[in-house]
Short mmCIF file of C-alpha atoms in Angstrom, two decimals:
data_model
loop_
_atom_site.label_atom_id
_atom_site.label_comp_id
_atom_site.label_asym_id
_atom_site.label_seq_id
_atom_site.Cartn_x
_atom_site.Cartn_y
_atom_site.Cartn_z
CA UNK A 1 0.00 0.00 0.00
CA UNK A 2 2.86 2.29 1.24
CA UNK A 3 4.49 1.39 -2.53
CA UNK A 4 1.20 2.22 -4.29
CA UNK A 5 1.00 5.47 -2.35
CA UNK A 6 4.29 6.61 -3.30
CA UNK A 7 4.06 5.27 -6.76
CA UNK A 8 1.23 7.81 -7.06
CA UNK A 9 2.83 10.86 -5.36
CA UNK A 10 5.67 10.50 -8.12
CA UNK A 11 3.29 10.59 -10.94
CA UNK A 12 1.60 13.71 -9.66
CA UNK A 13 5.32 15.85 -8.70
CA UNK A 14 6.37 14.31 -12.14
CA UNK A 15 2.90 15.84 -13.90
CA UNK A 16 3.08 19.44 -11.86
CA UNK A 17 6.97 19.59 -12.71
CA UNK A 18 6.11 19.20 -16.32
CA UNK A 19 3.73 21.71 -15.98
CA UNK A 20 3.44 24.07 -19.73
CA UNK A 21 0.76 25.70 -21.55
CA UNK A 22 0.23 22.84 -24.14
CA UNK A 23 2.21 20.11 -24.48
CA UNK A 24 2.32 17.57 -27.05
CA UNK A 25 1.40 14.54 -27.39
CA UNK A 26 3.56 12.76 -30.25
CA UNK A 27 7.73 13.21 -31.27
CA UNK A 28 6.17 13.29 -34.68
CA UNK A 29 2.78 14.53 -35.59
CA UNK A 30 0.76 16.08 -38.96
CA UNK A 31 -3.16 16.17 -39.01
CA UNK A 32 -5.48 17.84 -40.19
CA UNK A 33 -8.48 20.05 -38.64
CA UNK A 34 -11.69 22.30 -39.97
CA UNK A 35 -14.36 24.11 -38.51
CA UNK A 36 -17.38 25.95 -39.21
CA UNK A 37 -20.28 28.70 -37.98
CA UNK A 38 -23.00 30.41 -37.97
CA UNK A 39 -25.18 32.65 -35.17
CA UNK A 40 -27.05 35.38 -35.48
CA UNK A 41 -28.48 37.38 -31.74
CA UNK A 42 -32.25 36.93 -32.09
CA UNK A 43 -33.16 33.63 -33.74
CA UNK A 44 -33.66 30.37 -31.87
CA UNK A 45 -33.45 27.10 -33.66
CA UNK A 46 -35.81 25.78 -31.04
CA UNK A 47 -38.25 28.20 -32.02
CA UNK A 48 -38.99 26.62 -35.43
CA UNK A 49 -38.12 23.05 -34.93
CA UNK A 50 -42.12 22.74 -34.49
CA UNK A 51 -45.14 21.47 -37.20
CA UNK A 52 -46.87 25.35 -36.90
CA UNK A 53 -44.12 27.72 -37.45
CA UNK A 54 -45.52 31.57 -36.86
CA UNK A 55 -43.51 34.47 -37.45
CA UNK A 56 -44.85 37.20 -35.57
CA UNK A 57 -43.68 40.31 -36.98
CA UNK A 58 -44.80 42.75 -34.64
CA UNK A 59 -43.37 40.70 -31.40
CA UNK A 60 -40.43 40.53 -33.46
CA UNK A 61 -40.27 44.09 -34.25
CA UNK A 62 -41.25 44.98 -29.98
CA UNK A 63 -38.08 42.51 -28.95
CA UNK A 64 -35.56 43.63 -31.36
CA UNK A 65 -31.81 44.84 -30.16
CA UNK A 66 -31.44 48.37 -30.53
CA UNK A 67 -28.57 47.63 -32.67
CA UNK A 68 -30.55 45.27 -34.87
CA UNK A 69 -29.90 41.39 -36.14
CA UNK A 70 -26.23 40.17 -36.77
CA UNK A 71 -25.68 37.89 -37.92
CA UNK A 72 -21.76 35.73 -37.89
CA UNK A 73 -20.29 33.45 -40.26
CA UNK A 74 -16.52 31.57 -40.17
CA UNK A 75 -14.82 28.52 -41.51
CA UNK A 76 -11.47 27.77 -41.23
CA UNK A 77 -9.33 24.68 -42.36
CA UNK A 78 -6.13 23.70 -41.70
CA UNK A 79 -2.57 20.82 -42.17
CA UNK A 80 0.05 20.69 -40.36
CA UNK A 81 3.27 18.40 -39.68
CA UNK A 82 5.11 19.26 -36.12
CA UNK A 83 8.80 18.12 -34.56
CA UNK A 84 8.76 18.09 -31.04
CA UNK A 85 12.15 16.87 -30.01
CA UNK A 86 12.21 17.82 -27.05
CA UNK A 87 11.09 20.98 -24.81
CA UNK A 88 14.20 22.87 -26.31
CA UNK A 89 13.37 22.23 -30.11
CA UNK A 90 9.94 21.92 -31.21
CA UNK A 91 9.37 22.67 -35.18
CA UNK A 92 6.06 22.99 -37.19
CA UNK A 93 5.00 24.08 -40.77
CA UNK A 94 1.37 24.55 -41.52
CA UNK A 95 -1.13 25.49 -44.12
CA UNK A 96 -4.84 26.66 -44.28
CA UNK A 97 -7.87 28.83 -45.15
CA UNK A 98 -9.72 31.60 -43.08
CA UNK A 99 -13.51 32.83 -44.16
CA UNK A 100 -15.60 35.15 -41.74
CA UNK A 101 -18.38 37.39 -42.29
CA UNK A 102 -20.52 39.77 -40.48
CA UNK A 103 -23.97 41.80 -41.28
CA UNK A 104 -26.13 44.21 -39.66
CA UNK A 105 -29.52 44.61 -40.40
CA UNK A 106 -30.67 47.66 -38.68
CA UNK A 107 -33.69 47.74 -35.87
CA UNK A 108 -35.72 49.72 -38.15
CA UNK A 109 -36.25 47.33 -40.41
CA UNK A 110 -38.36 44.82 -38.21
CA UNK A 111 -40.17 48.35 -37.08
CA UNK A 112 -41.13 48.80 -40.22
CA UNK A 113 -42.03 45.01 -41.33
CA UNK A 114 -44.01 44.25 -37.82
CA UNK A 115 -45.64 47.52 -37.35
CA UNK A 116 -45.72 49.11 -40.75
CA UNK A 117 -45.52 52.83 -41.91
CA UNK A 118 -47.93 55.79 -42.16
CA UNK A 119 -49.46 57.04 -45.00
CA UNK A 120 -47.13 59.50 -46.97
CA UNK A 121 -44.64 58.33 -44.63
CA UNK A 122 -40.96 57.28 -45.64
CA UNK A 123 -38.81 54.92 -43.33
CA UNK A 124 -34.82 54.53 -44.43
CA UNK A 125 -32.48 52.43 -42.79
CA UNK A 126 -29.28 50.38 -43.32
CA UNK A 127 -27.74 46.72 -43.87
CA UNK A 128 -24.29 46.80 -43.04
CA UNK A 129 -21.70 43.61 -43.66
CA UNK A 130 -18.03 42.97 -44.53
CA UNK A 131 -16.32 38.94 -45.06
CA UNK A 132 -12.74 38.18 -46.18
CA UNK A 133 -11.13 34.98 -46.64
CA UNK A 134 -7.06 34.62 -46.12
CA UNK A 135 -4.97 31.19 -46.59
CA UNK A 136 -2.01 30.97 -44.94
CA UNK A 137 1.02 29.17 -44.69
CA UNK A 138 4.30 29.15 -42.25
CA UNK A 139 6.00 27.62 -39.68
CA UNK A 140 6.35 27.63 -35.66
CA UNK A 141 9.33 27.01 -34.05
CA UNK A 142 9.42 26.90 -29.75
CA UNK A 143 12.50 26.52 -27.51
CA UNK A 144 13.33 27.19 -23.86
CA UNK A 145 15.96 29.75 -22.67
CA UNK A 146 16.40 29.40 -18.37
CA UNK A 147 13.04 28.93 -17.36
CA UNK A 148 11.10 30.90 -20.34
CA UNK A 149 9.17 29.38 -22.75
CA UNK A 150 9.55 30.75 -26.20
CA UNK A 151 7.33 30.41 -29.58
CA UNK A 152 7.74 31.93 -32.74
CA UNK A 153 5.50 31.87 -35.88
CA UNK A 154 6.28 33.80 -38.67
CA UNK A 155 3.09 33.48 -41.07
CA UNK A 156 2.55 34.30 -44.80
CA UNK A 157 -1.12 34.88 -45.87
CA UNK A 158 -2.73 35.92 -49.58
CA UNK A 159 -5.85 37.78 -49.14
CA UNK A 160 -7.85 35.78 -51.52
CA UNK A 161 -10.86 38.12 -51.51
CA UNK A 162 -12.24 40.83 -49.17
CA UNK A 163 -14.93 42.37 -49.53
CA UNK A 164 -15.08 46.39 -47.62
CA UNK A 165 -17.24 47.71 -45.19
CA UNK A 166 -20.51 47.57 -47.48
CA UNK A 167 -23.60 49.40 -46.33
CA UNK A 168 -26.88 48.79 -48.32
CA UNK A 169 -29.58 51.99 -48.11
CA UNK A 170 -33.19 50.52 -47.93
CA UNK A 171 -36.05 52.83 -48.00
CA UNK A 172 -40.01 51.94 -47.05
CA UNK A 173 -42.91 53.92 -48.58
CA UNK A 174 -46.56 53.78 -47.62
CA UNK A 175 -48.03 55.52 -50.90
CA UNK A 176 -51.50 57.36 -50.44
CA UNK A 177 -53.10 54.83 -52.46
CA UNK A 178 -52.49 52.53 -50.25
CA UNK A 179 -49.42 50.85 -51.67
CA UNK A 180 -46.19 49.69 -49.79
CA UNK A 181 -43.13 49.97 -51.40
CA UNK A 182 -39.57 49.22 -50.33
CA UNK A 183 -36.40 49.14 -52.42
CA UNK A 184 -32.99 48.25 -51.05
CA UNK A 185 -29.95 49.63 -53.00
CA UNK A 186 -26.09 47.90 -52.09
CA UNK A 187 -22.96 49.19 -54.07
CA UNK A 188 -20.49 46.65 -53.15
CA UNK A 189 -16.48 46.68 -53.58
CA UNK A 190 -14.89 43.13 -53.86
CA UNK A 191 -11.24 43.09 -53.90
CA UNK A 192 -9.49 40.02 -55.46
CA UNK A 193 -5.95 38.56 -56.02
CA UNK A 194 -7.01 37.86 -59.27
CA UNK A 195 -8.78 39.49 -62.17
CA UNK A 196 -12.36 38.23 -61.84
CA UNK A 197 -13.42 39.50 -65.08
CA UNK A 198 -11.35 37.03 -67.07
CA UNK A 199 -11.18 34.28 -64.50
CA UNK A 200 -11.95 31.47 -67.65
CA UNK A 201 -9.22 33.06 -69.45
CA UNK A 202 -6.55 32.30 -66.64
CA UNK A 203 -3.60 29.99 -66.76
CA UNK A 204 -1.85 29.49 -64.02
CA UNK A 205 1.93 29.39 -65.27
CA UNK A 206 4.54 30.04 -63.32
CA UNK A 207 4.49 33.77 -64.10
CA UNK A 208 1.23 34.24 -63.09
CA UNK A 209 1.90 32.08 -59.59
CA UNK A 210 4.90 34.28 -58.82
CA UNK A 211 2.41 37.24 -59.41
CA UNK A 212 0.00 36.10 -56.81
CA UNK A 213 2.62 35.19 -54.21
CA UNK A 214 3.70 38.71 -54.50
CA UNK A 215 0.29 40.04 -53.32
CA UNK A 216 1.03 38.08 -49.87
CA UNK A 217 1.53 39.52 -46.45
CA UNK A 218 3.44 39.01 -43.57
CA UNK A 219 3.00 38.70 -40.09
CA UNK A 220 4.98 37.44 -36.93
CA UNK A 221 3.06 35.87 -33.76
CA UNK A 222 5.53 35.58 -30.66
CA UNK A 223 4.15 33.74 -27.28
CA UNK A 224 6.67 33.43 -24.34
CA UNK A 225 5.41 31.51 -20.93
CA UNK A 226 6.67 30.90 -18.05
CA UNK A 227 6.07 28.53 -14.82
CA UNK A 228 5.36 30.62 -11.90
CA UNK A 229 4.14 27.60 -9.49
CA UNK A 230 4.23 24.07 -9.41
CA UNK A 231 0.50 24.29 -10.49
CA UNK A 232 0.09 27.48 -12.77
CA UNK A 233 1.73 28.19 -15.91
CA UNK A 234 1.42 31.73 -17.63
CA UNK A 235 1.51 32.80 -20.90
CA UNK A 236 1.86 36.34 -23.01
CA UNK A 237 1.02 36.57 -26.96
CA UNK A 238 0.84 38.80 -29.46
CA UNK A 239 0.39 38.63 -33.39
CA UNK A 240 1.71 41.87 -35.06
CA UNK A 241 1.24 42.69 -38.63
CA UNK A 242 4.13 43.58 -40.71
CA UNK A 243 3.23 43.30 -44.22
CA UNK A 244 0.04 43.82 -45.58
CA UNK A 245 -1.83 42.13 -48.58
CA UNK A 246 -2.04 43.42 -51.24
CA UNK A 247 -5.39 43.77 -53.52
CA UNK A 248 -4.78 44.45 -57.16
CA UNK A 249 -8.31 43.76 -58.65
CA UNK A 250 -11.07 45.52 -57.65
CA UNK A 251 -14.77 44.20 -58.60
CA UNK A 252 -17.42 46.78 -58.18
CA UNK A 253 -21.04 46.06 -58.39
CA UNK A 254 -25.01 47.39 -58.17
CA UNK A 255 -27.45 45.17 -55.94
CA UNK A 256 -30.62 46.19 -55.63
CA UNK A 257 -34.32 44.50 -54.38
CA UNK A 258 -37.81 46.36 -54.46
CA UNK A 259 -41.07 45.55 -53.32
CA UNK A 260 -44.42 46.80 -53.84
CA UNK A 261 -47.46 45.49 -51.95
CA UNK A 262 -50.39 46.99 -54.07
CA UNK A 263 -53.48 45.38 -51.62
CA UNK A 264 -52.01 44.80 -48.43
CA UNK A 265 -55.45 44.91 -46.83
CA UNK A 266 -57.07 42.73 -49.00
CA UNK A 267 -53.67 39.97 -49.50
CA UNK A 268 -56.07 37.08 -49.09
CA UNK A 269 -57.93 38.45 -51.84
CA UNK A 270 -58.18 38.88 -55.42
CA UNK A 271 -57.52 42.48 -55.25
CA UNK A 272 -53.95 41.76 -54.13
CA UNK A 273 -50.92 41.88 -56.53
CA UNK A 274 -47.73 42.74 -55.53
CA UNK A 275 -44.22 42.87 -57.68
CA UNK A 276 -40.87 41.92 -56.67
CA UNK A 277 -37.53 41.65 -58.39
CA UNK A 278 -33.57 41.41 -57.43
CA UNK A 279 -30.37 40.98 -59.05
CA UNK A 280 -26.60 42.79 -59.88
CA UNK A 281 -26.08 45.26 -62.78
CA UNK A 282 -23.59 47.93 -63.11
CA UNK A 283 -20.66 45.50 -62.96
CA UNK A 284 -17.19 47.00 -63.22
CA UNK A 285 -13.97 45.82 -63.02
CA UNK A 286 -10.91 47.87 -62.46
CA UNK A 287 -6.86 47.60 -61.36
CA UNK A 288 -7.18 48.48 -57.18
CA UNK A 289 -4.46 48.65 -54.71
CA UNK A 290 -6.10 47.51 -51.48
CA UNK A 291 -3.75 46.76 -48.36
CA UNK A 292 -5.25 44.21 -45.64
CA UNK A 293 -3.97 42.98 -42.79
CA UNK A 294 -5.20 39.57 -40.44
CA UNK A 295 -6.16 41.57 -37.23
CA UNK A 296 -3.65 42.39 -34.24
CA UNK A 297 -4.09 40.61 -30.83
CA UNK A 298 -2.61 40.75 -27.78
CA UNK A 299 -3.10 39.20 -24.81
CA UNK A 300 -2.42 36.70 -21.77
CA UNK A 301 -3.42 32.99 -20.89
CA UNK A 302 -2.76 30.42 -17.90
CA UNK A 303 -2.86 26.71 -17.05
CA UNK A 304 -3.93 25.99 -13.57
CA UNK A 305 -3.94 22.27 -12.62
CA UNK A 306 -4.59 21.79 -9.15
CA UNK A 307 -4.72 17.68 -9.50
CA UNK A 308 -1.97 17.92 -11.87
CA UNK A 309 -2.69 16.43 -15.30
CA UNK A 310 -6.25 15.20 -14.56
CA UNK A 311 -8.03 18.87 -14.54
CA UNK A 312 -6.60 22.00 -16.51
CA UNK A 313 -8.08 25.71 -16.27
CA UNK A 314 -7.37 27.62 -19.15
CA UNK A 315 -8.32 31.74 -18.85
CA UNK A 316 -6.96 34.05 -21.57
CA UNK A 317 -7.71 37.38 -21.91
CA UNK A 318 -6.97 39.72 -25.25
CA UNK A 319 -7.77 42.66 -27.08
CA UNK A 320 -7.92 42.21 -31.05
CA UNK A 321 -7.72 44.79 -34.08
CA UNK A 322 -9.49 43.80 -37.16
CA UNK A 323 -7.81 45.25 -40.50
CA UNK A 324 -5.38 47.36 -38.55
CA UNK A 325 -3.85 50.64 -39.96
CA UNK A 326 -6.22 51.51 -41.68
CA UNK A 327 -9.55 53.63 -42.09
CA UNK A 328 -11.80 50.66 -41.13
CA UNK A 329 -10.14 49.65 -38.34
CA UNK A 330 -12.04 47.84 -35.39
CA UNK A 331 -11.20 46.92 -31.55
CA UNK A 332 -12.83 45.01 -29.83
CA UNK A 333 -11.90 42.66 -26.43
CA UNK A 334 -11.99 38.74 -26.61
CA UNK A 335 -11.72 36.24 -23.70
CA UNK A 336 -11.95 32.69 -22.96
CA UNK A 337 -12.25 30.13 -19.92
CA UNK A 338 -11.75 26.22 -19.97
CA UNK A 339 -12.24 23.41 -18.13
CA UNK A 340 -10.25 20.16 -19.41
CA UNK A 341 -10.46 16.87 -17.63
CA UNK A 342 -7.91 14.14 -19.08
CA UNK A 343 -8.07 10.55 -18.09
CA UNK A 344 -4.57 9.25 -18.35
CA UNK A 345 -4.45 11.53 -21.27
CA UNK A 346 -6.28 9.09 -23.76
CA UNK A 347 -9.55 10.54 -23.00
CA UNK A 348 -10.18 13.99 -22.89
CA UNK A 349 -13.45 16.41 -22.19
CA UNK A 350 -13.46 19.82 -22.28
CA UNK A 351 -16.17 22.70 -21.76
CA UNK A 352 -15.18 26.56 -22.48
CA UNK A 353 -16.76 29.86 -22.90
CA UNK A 354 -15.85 32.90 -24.26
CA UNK A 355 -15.88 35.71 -26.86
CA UNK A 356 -14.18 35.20 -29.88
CA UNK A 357 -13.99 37.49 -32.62
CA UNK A 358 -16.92 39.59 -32.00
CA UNK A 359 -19.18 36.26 -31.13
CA UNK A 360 -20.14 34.48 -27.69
CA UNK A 361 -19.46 30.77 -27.98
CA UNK A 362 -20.22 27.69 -25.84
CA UNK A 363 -17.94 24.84 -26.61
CA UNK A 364 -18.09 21.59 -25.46
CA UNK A 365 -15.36 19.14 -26.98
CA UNK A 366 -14.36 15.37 -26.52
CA UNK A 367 -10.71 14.32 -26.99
CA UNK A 368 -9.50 10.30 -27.75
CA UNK A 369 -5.69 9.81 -27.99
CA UNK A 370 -4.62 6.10 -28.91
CA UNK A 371 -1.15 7.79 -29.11
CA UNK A 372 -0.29 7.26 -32.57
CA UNK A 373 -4.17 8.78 -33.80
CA UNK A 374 -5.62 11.57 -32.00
CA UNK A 375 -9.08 12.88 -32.75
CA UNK A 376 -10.52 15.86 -31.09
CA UNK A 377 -14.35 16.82 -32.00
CA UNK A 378 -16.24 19.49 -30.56
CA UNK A 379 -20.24 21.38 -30.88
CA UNK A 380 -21.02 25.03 -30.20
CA UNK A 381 -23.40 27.44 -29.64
CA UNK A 382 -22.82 30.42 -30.56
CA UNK A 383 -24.74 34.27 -30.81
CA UNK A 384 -23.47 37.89 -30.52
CA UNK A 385 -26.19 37.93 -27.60
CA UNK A 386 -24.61 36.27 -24.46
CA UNK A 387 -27.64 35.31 -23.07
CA UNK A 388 -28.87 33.80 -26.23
CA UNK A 389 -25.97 31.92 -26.98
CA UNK A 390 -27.36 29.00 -25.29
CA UNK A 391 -30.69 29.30 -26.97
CA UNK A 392 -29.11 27.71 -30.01
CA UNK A 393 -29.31 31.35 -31.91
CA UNK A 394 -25.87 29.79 -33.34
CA UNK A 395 -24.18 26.87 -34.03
CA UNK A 396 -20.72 25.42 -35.10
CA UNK A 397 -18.70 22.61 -35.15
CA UNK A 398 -15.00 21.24 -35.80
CA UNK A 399 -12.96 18.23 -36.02
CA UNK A 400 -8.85 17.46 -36.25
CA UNK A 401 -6.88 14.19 -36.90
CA UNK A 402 -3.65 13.66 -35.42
CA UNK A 403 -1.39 11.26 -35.86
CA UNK A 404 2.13 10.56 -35.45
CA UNK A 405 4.31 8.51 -33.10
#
C-alpha cells in the first residue's frame, strides 16, 4: 500500500513539474483540422423546430436589439506536420484557409415590417456587412531559454478576396393609395488577387503564380510563458502585422431589391398583386491597390492544474484589431475560460466559454488519444447575444486528426 502510495505521489510531482501551456502529445505529428459557424443574436433554432411555425412580426419588431440582427459566419481549415524533439526544439510548418463574415440589419427594419408605416410616410435604414477569406502558410518554431518558454511563428497569408465595409440603403414607402413599397440599394467593392473578369481566361503558369505570391503579407506571432508555481503556468502573446496584402483587382457592383405590396389589406384576396424583383447590374472591373492585414491581438493565458494532469483551467484574456492601420479599423476585447479533464491523457473532455472574434461561444469538446491517432471533436453554440448563446441562436462545429508517433 505504502508502494502504491508513493508510486502515485511520483506521478503527480512528475505531472506538476512538467507543468506548460500545451504540451504535445507525439515526437512526430501532422493532421489535419476544420471548422465551421453560424449565429445570429435573435433567432432560436428551437423556435422553429415545431409542425406550426408563426412568425410574428410585430413581437419581433417589440423585442428587437437596438442595434438590430447580426448575424456571424466563419470557416477555417487547416494541415500541419510538427517536430517536437524535445522541450528545447519543437518545429512545425502549416497550411490553411480563413472565411468570416458579419452583417447588420438595422432595428428599423423589423419596425417597419411588424408595425408598418404611415401614409405618406418614408422609413430609411441600413444593412451593413463585410467577409474576407485569407490562406495561410508558415512555420512555428518553440524553444526554452532558463526557465522561459519561447514560440515563434512567422506566417505568410494571400488575401484571396475581401470584400469592404458595405452598407446597403433601404427605404419603405406607404403611398396614399395605399401601396407599400420598399427598395434596397447595395454598391459593393470586392477586392481580389485575381482578375475576376477574365477568371476562364486564366492559366496558371509560373508567371502568373509568382504574381500572386507577390500580393502576400506578412505577419509574426511571438508567445513566451513561463512557470510561476508548481500548479500554474502563464503565458503572453501577441500577433503583429508587418506586411500587408495586397489587392490588385477591384470588382465593383449594383445590388438592388424592391417591393411593392399593391393590396395589403385585402392579401387574401383577389384584389392583391404585388411585384418583386432582385439581381446585380452595373458591374465593373478595375486595377485596385487595397492593403489588408489579419487583425492584431494581444493578450495573456494560464494553465492551472490543481490535480496535476487530470483537470486543466485555461483563462486568456486579449484585445484584437481587425484590419489594422487603416480607415476601417475595429477593436474590440476577446476572452476565454476552460475546463479540461484528461483521463490518463487518452480521454479527454473539455467545456469553455468565451468571446471570440466579435461572437459568444459555448464549446463543449471530446478528446481520444490512442497515441499514434488523435481525434478531437467538438459542438457550439454560438450568438453575438450572451444570453442567447445558449438558446441555439448559433451553431458550429469542428474536427482534427492527429497522428504521429
Amino acid at each position: 500500500m505504502k508502494k502504491l502510495l508513493a508510486a502515485i505521489c511520483a506521478v503527480t510531482t512528475a505531472s506538476l513539474l512538467s507543468a506548460e501551456l500545451y504540451k504535445p502529445n507525439r515526437i512526430v505529428e501532422f493532421g489535419v483540422e476544420t471548422g465551421v459557424g453560424v449565429s445570429n443574436n435573435y433567432f432560436c433554432l428551437p423556435d422553429y423546430l415545431k409542425e406550426e411555425i408563426v412568425f410574428d412580426l410585430k413581437d419581433i419588431a417589440d423585442t428587437m436589439a437596438g442595434d438590430g440582427m447580426i448575424i456571424d459566419l466563419y470557416s477555417t481549415s487547416r494541415t500541419f506536420l510538427n517536430i517536437n524533439v524535445n522541450e528545447k526544439f519543437r518545429l512545425g510548418f502549416f497550411s490553411g484557409l480563413e472565411a468570416s463574415g458579419y452583417i447588420n440589419i438595422a432595428e428599423d427594419l423589423f419596425k417597419v415590417l411588424g408595425k408598418g408605416v404611415s401614409i405618406g410616410e418614408t422609413q430609411n435604414f441600413q444593412i451593413e456587412g463585410y467577409g474576407d477569406i485569407f490562406a495561410t502558410s508558415g512555420i512555428s518554431f518553440q524553444t526554452k531559454y532558463r526557465d522561459y518558454g519561447i514560440k515563434i511563428i512567422p506566417t505568410f497569408f494571400m488575401p484571396v478576396l475581401y470584400v469592404a465595409n458595405a452598407t446597403a440603403s433601404v427605404k419603405a414607402v406607404n403611398n396614399s393609395d395605399g401601396s407599400i413599397e420598399v427598395r434596397a440599394d447595395a454598391p459593393l467593392d470586392v477586392y481580389t488577387a485575381i482578375d475576376m473578369e477574365n477568371i476562364d481566361d486564366e492559366e496558371f503558369t509560373a508567371d502568373k503564380l509568382n504574381e500572386l505570391f507577390k500580393t502576400g503579407g506578412f505577419d509574426l506571432t511571438l508567445e513566451v510563458e513561463k512557470q510561476v508555481r508548481k500548479t500554474v503556468d502563464v503565458g503572453l502573446f501577441t500577433r503583429i502585422p508587418i506586411i500587408p496584402g495586397r489587392m490588385k483587382h477591384k470588382m465593383t457592383a449594383h445590388m438592388y431589391a424592391y417591393y411593392v405590396e399593391n393590396g395589403f389589406l385585402n392579401y387574401m384576396s383577389e384584389d392583391e398583386s404585388h411585384e418583386t424583383d432582385h439581381g446585380v447590374d452595373d458591374i465593373v472591373y478595375s486595377s485596385a491597390s487595397f492593403k489588408v492585414h489579419r487583425p492584431f491581438r494581444l493578450g495573456a493565458e494560464a494553465a492551472w492544474r490543481p490535480f496535476g494532469k487530470w483537470m486543466t483551467f485555461r483563462p486568456e484574456l486579449a484585445i484584437a484589431v481587425r484590419n489594422p492601420y487603416s480607415s476601417e479599423m475595429t477593436f474590440y476585447p476577446e476572452y476565454a475560460l476552460s475546463a479540461t479533464f484528461s483521463l490518463f491523457n487518452i480521454l479527454g473532455l473539455t467545456a469553455a466559454t468565451g468571446y471570440q472574434n466579435r461572437v459568444f461561444v459555448q464549446t463543449l469538446s471530446l478528446m481520444l488519444n490512442a497515441r499514434v491517432l488523435e481525434i478531437d471533436a467538438g459542438a457550439s453554440l454560438r450568438g453575438a447575444n450572451f444570453s442567447r448563446s445558449f438558446n441555439y441562436s448559433g451553431l458550429g462545429a469542428y474536427i482534427a486528426v492527429k497522428a504521429g508517433f
